[in-house]
Coordinates of C-alpha atoms in Angstrom, one line a residue:
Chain X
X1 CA 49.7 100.3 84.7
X2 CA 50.4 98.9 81.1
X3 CA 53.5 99.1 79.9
X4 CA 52.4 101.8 76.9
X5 CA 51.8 104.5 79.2
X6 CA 55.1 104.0 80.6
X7 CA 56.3 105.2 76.8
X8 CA 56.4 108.3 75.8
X9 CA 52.6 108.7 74.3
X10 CA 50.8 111.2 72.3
X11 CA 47.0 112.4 72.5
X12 CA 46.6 109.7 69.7
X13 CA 48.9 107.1 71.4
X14 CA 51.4 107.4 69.4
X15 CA 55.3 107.9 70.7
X16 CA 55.7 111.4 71.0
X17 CA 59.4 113.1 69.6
X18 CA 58.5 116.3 71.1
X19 CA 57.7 115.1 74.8
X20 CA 59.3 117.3 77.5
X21 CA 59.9 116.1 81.0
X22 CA 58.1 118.1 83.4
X23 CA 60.5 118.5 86.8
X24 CA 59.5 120.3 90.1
X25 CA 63.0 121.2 91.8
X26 CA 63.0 122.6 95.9
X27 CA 65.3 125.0 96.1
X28 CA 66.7 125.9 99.7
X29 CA 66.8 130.3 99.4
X30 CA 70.8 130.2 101.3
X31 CA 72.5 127.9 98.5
X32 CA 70.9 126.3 95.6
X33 CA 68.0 129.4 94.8
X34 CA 71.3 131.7 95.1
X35 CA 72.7 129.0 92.8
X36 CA 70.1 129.1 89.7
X37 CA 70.1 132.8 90.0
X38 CA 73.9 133.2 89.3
X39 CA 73.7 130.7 86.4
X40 CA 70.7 132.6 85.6
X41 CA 72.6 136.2 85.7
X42 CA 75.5 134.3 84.2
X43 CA 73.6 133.0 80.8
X44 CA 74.0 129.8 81.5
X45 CA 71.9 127.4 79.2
X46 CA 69.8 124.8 80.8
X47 CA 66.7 123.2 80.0
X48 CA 63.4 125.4 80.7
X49 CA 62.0 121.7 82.3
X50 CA 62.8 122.0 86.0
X51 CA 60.2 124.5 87.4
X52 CA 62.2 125.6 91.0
X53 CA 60.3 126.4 94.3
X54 CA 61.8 128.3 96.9
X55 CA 62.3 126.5 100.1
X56 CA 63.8 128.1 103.3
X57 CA 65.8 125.2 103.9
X58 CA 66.2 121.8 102.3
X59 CA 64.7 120.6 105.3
X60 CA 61.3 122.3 104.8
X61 CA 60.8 120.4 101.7
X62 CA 58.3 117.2 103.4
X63 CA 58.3 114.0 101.6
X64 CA 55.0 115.0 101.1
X65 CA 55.6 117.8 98.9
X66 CA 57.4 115.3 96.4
X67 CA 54.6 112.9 96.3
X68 CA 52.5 115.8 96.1
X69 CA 54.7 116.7 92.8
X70 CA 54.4 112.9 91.5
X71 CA 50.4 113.3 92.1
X72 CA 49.7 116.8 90.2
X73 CA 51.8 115.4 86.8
X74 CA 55.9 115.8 87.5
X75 CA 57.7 113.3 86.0
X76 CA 60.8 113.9 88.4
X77 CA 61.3 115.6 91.2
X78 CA 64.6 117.6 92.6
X79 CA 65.3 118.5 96.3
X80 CA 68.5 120.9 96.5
X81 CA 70.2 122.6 99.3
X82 CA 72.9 123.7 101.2
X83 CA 76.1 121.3 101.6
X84 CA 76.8 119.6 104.8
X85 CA 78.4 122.1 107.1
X86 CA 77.3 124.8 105.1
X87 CA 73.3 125.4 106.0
X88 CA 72.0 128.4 107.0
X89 CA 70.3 127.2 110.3
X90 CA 73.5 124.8 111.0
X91 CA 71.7 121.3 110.8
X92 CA 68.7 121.5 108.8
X93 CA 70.5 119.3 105.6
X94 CA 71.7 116.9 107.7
X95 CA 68.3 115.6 108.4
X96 CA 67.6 116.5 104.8
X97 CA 70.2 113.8 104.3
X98 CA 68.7 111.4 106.4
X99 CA 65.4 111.5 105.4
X100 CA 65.8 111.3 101.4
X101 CA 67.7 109.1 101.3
X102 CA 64.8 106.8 103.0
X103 CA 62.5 108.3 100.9
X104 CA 64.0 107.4 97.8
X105 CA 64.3 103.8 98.9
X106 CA 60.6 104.0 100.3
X107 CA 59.5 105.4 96.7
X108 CA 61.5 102.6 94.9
X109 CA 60.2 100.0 96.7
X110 CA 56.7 101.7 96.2
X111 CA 57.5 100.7 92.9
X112 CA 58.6 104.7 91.2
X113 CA 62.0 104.9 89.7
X114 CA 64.2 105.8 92.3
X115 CA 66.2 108.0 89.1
X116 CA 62.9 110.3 89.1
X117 CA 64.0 111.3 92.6
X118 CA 66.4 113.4 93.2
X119 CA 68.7 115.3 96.5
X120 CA 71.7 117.2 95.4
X121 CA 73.8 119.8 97.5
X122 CA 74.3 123.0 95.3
X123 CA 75.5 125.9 97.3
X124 CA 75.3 130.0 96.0
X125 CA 78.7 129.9 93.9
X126 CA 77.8 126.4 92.0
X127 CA 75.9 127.8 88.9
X128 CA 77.6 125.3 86.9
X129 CA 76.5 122.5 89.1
X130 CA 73.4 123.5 89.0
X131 CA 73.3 123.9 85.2
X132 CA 74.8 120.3 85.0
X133 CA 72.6 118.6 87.6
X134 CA 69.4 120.2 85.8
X135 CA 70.6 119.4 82.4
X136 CA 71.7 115.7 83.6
X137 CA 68.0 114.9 85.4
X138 CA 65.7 116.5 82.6
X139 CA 68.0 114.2 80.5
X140 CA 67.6 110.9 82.4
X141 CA 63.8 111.9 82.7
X142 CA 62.8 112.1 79.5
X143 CA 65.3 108.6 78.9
X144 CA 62.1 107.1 81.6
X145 CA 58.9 108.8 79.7
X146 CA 56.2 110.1 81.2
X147 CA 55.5 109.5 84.9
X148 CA 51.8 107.6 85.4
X149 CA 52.1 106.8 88.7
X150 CA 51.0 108.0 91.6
X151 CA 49.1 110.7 89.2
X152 CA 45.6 112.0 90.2
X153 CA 43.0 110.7 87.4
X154 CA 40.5 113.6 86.4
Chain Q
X1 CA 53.8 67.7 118.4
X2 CA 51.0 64.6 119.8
X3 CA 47.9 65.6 120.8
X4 CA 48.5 64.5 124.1
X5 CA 51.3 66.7 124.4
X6 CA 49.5 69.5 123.2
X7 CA 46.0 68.9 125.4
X8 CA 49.0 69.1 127.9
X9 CA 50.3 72.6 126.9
X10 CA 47.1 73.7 126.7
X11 CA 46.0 72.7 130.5
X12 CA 48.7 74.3 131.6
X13 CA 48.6 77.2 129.7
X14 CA 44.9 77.8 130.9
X15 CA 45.8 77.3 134.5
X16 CA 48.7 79.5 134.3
X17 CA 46.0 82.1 132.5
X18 CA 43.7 81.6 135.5
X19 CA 46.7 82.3 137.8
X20 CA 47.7 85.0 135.6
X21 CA 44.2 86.6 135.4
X22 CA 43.8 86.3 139.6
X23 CA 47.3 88.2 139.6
X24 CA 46.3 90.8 137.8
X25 CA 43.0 91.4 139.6
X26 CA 44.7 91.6 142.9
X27 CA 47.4 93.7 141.5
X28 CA 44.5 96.1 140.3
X29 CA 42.6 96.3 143.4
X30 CA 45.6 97.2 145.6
X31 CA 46.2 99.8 143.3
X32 CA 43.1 101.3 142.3
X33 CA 42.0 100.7 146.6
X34 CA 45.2 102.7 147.8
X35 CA 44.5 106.0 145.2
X36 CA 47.6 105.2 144.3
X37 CA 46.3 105.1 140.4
X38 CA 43.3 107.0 139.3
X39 CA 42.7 104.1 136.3
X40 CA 43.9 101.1 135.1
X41 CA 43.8 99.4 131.9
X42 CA 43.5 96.1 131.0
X43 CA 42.1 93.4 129.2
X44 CA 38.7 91.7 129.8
X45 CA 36.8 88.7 128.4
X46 CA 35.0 89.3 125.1
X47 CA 32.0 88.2 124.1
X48 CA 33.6 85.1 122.4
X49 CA 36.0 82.6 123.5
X50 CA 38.7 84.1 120.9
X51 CA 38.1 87.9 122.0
X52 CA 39.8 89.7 125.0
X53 CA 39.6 93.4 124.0
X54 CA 40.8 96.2 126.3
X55 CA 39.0 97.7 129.2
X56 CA 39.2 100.8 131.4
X57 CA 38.3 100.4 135.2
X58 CA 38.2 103.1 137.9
X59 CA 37.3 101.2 140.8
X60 CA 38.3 98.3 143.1
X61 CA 35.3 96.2 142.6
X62 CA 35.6 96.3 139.0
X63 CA 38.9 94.4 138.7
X64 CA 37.2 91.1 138.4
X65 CA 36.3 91.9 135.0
X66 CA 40.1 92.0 133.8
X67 CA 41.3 89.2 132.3
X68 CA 44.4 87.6 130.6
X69 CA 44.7 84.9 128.2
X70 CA 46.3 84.1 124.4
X71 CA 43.7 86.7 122.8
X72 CA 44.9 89.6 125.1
X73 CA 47.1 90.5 121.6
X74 CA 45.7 94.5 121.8
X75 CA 48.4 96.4 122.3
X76 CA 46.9 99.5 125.4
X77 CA 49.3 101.8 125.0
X78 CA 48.6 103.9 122.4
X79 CA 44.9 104.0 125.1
X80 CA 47.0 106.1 127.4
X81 CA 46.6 109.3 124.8
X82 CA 43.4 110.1 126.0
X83 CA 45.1 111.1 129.6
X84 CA 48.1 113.5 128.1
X85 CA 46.5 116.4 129.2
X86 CA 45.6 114.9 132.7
X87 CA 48.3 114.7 135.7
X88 CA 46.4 111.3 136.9
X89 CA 48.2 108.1 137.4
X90 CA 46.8 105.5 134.9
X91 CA 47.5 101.7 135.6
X92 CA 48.5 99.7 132.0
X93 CA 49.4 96.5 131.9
X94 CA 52.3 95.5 129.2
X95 CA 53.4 92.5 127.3
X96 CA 57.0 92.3 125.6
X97 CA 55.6 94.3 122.4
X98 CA 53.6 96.7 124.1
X99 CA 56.4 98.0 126.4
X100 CA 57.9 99.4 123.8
X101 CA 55.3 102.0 123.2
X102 CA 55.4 103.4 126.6
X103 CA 59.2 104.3 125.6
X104 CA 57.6 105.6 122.3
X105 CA 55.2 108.0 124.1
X106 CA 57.6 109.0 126.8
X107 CA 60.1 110.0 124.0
X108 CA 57.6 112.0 122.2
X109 CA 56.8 113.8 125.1
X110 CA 53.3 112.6 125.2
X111 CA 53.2 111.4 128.4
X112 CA 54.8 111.9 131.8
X113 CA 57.0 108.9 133.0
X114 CA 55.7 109.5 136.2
X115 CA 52.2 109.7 135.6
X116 CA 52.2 105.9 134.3
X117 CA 52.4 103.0 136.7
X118 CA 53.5 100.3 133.9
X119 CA 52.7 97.0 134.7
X120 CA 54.9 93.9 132.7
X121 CA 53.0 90.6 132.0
X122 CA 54.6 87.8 130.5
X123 CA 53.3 86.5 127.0
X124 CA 52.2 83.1 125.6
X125 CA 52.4 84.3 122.5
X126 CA 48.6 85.1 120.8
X127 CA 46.7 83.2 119.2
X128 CA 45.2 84.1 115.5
X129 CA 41.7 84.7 115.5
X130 CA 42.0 85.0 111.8
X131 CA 42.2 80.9 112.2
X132 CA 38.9 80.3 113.9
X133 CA 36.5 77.9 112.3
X134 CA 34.2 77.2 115.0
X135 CA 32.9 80.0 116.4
X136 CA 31.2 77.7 119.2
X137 CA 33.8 75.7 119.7
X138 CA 37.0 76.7 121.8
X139 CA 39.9 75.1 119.9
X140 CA 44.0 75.6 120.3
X141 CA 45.0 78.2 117.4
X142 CA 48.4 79.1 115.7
X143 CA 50.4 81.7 116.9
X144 CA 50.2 85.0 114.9
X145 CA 52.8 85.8 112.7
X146 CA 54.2 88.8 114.6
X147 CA 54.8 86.2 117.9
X148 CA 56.9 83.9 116.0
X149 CA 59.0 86.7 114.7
X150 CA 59.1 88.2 118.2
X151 CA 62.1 89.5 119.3
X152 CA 61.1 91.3 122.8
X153 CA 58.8 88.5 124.3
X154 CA 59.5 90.3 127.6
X155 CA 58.4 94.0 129.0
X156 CA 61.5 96.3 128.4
X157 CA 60.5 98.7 131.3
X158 CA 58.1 98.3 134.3
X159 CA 57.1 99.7 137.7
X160 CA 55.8 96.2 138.9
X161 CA 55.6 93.0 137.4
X162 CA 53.3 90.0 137.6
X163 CA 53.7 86.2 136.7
X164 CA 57.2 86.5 137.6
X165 CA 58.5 88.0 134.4
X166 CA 62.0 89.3 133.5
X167 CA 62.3 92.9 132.9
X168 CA 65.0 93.4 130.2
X169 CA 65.9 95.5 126.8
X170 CA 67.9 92.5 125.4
X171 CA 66.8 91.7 122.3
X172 CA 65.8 88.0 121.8
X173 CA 65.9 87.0 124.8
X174 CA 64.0 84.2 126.3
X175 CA 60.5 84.2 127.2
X176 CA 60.3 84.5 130.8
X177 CA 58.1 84.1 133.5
X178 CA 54.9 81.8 134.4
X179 CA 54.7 81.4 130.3
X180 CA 57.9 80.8 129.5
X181 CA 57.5 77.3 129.2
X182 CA 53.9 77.8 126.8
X183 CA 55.7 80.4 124.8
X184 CA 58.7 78.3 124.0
X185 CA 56.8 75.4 123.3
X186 CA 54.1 77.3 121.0
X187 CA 57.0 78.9 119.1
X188 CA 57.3 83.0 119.9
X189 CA 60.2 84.0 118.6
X190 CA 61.0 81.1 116.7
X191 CA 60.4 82.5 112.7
X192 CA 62.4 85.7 113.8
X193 CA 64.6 85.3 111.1
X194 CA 61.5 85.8 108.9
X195 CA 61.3 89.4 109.9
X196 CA 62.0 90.7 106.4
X197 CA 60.9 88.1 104.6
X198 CA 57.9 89.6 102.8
X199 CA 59.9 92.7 102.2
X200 CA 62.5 90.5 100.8
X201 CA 59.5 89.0 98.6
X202 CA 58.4 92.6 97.6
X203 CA 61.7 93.9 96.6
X204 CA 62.5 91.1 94.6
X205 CA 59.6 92.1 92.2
X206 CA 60.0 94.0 88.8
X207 CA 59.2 98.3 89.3
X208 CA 55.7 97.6 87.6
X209 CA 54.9 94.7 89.5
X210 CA 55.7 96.6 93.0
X211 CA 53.5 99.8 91.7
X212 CA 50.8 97.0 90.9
X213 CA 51.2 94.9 94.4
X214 CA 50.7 98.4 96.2
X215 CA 48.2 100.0 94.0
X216 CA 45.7 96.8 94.3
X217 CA 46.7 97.7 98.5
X218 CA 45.3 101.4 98.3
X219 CA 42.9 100.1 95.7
X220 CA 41.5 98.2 99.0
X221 CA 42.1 101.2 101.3
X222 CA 38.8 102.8 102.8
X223 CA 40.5 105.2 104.6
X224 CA 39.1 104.1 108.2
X225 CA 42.2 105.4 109.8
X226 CA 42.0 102.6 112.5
X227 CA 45.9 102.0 111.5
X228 CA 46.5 105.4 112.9
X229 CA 43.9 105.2 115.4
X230 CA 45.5 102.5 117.3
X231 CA 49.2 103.3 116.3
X232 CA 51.5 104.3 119.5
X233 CA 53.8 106.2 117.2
X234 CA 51.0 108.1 115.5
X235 CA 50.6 110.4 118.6
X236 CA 50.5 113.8 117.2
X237 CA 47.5 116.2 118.4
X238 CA 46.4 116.9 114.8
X239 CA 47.2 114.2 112.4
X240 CA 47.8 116.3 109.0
X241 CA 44.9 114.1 107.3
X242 CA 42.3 115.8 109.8
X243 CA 43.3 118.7 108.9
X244 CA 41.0 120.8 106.8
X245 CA 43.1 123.9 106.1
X246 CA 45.8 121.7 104.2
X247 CA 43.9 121.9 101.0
X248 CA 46.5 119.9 99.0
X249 CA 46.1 116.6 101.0
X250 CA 43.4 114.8 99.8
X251 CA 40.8 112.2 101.7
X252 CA 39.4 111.0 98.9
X253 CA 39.8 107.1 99.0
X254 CA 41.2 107.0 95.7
X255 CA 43.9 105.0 95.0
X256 CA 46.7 107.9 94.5
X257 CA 44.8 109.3 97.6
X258 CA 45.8 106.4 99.4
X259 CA 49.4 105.5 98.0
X260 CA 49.8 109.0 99.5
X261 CA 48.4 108.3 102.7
X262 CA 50.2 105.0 103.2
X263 CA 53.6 106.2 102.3
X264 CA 53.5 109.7 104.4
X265 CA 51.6 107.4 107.3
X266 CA 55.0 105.0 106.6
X267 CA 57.5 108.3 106.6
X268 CA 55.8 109.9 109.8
X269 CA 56.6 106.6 112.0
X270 CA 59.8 105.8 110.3
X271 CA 62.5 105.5 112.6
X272 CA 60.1 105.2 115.3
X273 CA 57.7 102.3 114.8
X274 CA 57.9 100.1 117.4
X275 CA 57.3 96.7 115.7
X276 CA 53.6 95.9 117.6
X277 CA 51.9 95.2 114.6
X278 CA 48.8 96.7 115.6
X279 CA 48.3 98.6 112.6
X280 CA 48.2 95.7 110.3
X281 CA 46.1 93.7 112.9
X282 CA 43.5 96.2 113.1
X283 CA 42.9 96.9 109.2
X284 CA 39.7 95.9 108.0
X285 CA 41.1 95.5 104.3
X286 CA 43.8 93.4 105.4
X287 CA 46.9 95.7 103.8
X288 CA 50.2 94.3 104.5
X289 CA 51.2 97.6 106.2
X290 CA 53.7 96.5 108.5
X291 CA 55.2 95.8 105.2
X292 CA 56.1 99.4 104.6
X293 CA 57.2 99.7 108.1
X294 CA 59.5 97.0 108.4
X295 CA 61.0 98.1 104.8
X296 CA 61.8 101.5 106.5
X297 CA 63.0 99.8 109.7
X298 CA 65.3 97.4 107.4
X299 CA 66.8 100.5 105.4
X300 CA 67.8 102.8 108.7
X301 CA 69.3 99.6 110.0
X302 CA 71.1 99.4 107.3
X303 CA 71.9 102.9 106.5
X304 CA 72.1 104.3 110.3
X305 CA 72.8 102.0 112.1
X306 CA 71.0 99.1 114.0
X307 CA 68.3 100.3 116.0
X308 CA 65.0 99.0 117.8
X309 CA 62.7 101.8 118.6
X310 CA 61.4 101.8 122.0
X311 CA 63.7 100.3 123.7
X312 CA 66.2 102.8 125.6
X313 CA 64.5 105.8 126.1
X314 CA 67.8 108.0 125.9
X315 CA 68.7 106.6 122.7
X316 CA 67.1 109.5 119.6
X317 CA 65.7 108.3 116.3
X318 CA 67.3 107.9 113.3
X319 CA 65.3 110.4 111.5
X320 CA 65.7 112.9 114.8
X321 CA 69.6 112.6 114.7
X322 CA 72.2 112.9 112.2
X323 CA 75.9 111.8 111.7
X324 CA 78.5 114.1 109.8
X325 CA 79.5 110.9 108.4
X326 CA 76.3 110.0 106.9
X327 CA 75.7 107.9 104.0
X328 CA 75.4 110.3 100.9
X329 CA 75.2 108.0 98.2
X330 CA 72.5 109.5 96.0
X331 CA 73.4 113.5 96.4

């Protein structure tokens, strides 16, 4: 991968102001989904880039999902959920816990920016949180440019 | 070392071989002559003098085909899938390595304790076919990489035991047994410090450079499976890449195909890889994957806890367990 697609790049190759980081976030339904909503019914601003799919728990969401996500063109990718102690089948973010936080080592040393991985708890009265953590990763994200790697080539 | 001395090592080490093999024949008979195992598995001689693949015998008269010597490196346990569904007693014989992926299979409830009559061997440590120059020409050849960086040189469980070797879960311990004296003088276990040495080397790279080292891996990547294949940890009934209702995991050998393959293949044995190396050994494109697995066995050491896989059968995996106190440094 040469270092220009790592930029942010245009059709024509040129640096593109206008770029928009594209960011899948799993949202587990008990905490985080609850959370967007209420910033959501609360008109809370946040940027449109984080595209948020429903998970039952934070522990459904497989690593494979997120390179799944890297593969189809995200440029970051969000796993939310329940805080410790608080998930709705007892345990299931605990192992959440666990296993991203190998992930995101396994991803880094895979050679992807460990920043364009993300776990955060976010539980059903955090609306602020959630605007903050959306507004802070879509930030970051578009600081890295476009993700190339890992993406399917058409 | 002179070459006197070693001529020396190597006498001895194919007497104790012979010795070895005769053990393991009588030890087969008696079994497979009492009833008392349906099967047994073991290891006969290949076709050349570096080959000594695994074979499956049902019958007294057929244990004079086994056969044990410094090429006996394939790991037979991950074999023993083909009877999960059967409530006959199979045979296996075990070296330090392998035993741990009888633990592995009895953990994932893949097997029946009972059903297994496990068999310890004691190791020379193997030799590297990859070294071969003559192929006429029997010749003494380095040890491979995984037996100098061997830390269990001796079977962690076993029903019986043959060449007088030490049954224990210590880690490094010392080789035991009629090849103690070969394995200590050929080196197993000597480089184990090295363990983490090429993940060391990897990490130590630029982002870019890493993406580049692994891409040019599952550039090479023909998707044989034999990594899985032969993989005691990779036990489920339907692997997800055989799947064909999963329409959003690909099989195309294409190198973001592959990345994805390696690194879920690297996720699913995480925590539970038992170190035997047989996935790298049996890759036809030579892709350093016990790379990946020794990264992932590096980071739950670090992050959960030290922990060998395979070892104590009570003890869960990482990634099967949790702590309330876990490490949380990235949420």
């Amino acid at each position: 991968m040469s270092a220009v697609d790592e930029k942010k790049v245009n059709a024509a190759g040129q640096p593109d102001p206008n770029w928009e980081p594209n960011i899948v976030g799993f949202a587990c339904n008990w905490c985080t989904y609850a959370g967007a909503d209420l910033a959501g019914l609360s008109r809370m601003q946040y940027p449109p880039n984080v595209k948020l799919i429903r998970v039952p728990c934070s522990g459904r969401a497989n690593p494979q999902f997120v390179l799944r996500a890297f593969q189809k063109g995200a440029d970051g990718v969000l796993v939310a959920g329940c805080h410790p102690g608080d998930c709705h089948y007892a345990t299931g973010n605990y192992f959440t816990r666990r296993r991203f936080l190998l992930f995101q080592r396994l991803l880094e040393f895979s050679g992807i920016d460990p920043r364009r991985f993300q776990a955060r708890w976010i539980s059903g009265a955090e609306a602020p949180k959630f605007r903050d953590v959306v507004t802070q990763m879509a930030e970051e994200v578009k600081a890295l440019g476009p993700n190339r790697k890992l993406r399917e080539e058409l | 070392m002179s070459d006197n001395m070693r001529n020396n090592v190597r006498d001895n080490m194919g007497h104790m071989n012979n010795q070895l093999t005769q053990e393991m024949r009588d030890l087969a008979r008696e079994l497979l002559a009492s009833g008392e195992v349906k099967g047994l598995f073991g290891w006969t001689k290949g076709s050349r003098w570096y080959l000594t693949p695994p074979v499956f015998i049902t019958k007294p008269e057929e244990a004079d085909r086994l056969c044990y010597d410094e090429f006996a490196v394939n790991n037979l346990t991950g074999l023993l899938l083909d009877f999960r569904d059967s409530q006959d007693k199979i045979a296996v014989f075990v070296k330090g390595c392998d035993s741990r992926g009888i633990v592995r299979l009895v953990q994932d409830n893949q097997l029946k304790r009972e059903n297994i009559v496990v068999i310890g061997v004691p190791c020379p440590g193997m030799g590297d076919k990859g070294a071969v120059t003559d192929h006429r020409q029997a010749q003494e050849l380095p040890l491979l990489a995984k037996c100098l960086e061997c830390r269990y040189p001796n079977p962690v469980l076993a029903d019986r035991t043959i060449g007088a070797v030490t049954v224990t879960t210590e880690p490094s311990a010392a080789p035991s047994g009629a090849t103690a004296e070969a394995a200590k003088g050929r080196g197993v276990g000597s480089k184990e410090a090295d363990r983490f040495a090429q993940v060391e080397a990897i990490e130590k790279m630029s982002p870019d450079e890493r993406y580049a080292f692994w891409q040019a891996q599952n550039k090479k990547c023909i998707r044989c499976y034999a990594c899985r294949n032969i993989c005691p940890a990779c036990n489920c009934r339907e692997c997800i890449f055989d799947s064909d209702k999963k329409n959003w995991v690909n099989k195309a050998a294409t190198p973001t195909d592959n990345a994805f393959f390696g690194i879920t293949r690297a996720m699913h044995v995480a925590g539970r890889c038992v170190e035997c190396g047989e996935c790298e050994r049996v890759c036809p494109m030579d892709i350093p994957i016990m790379a990946m697995n020794r990264k992932l066995i590096g980071d739950l050491n670090e992050l959960f806890g030290p922990y060998d896989a395979g070892v104590k059968a009570d003890e869960k995996p990482p990634l099967g367990a949790f702590k309330l106190d876990d490490p949380e440094e990235f949420m």
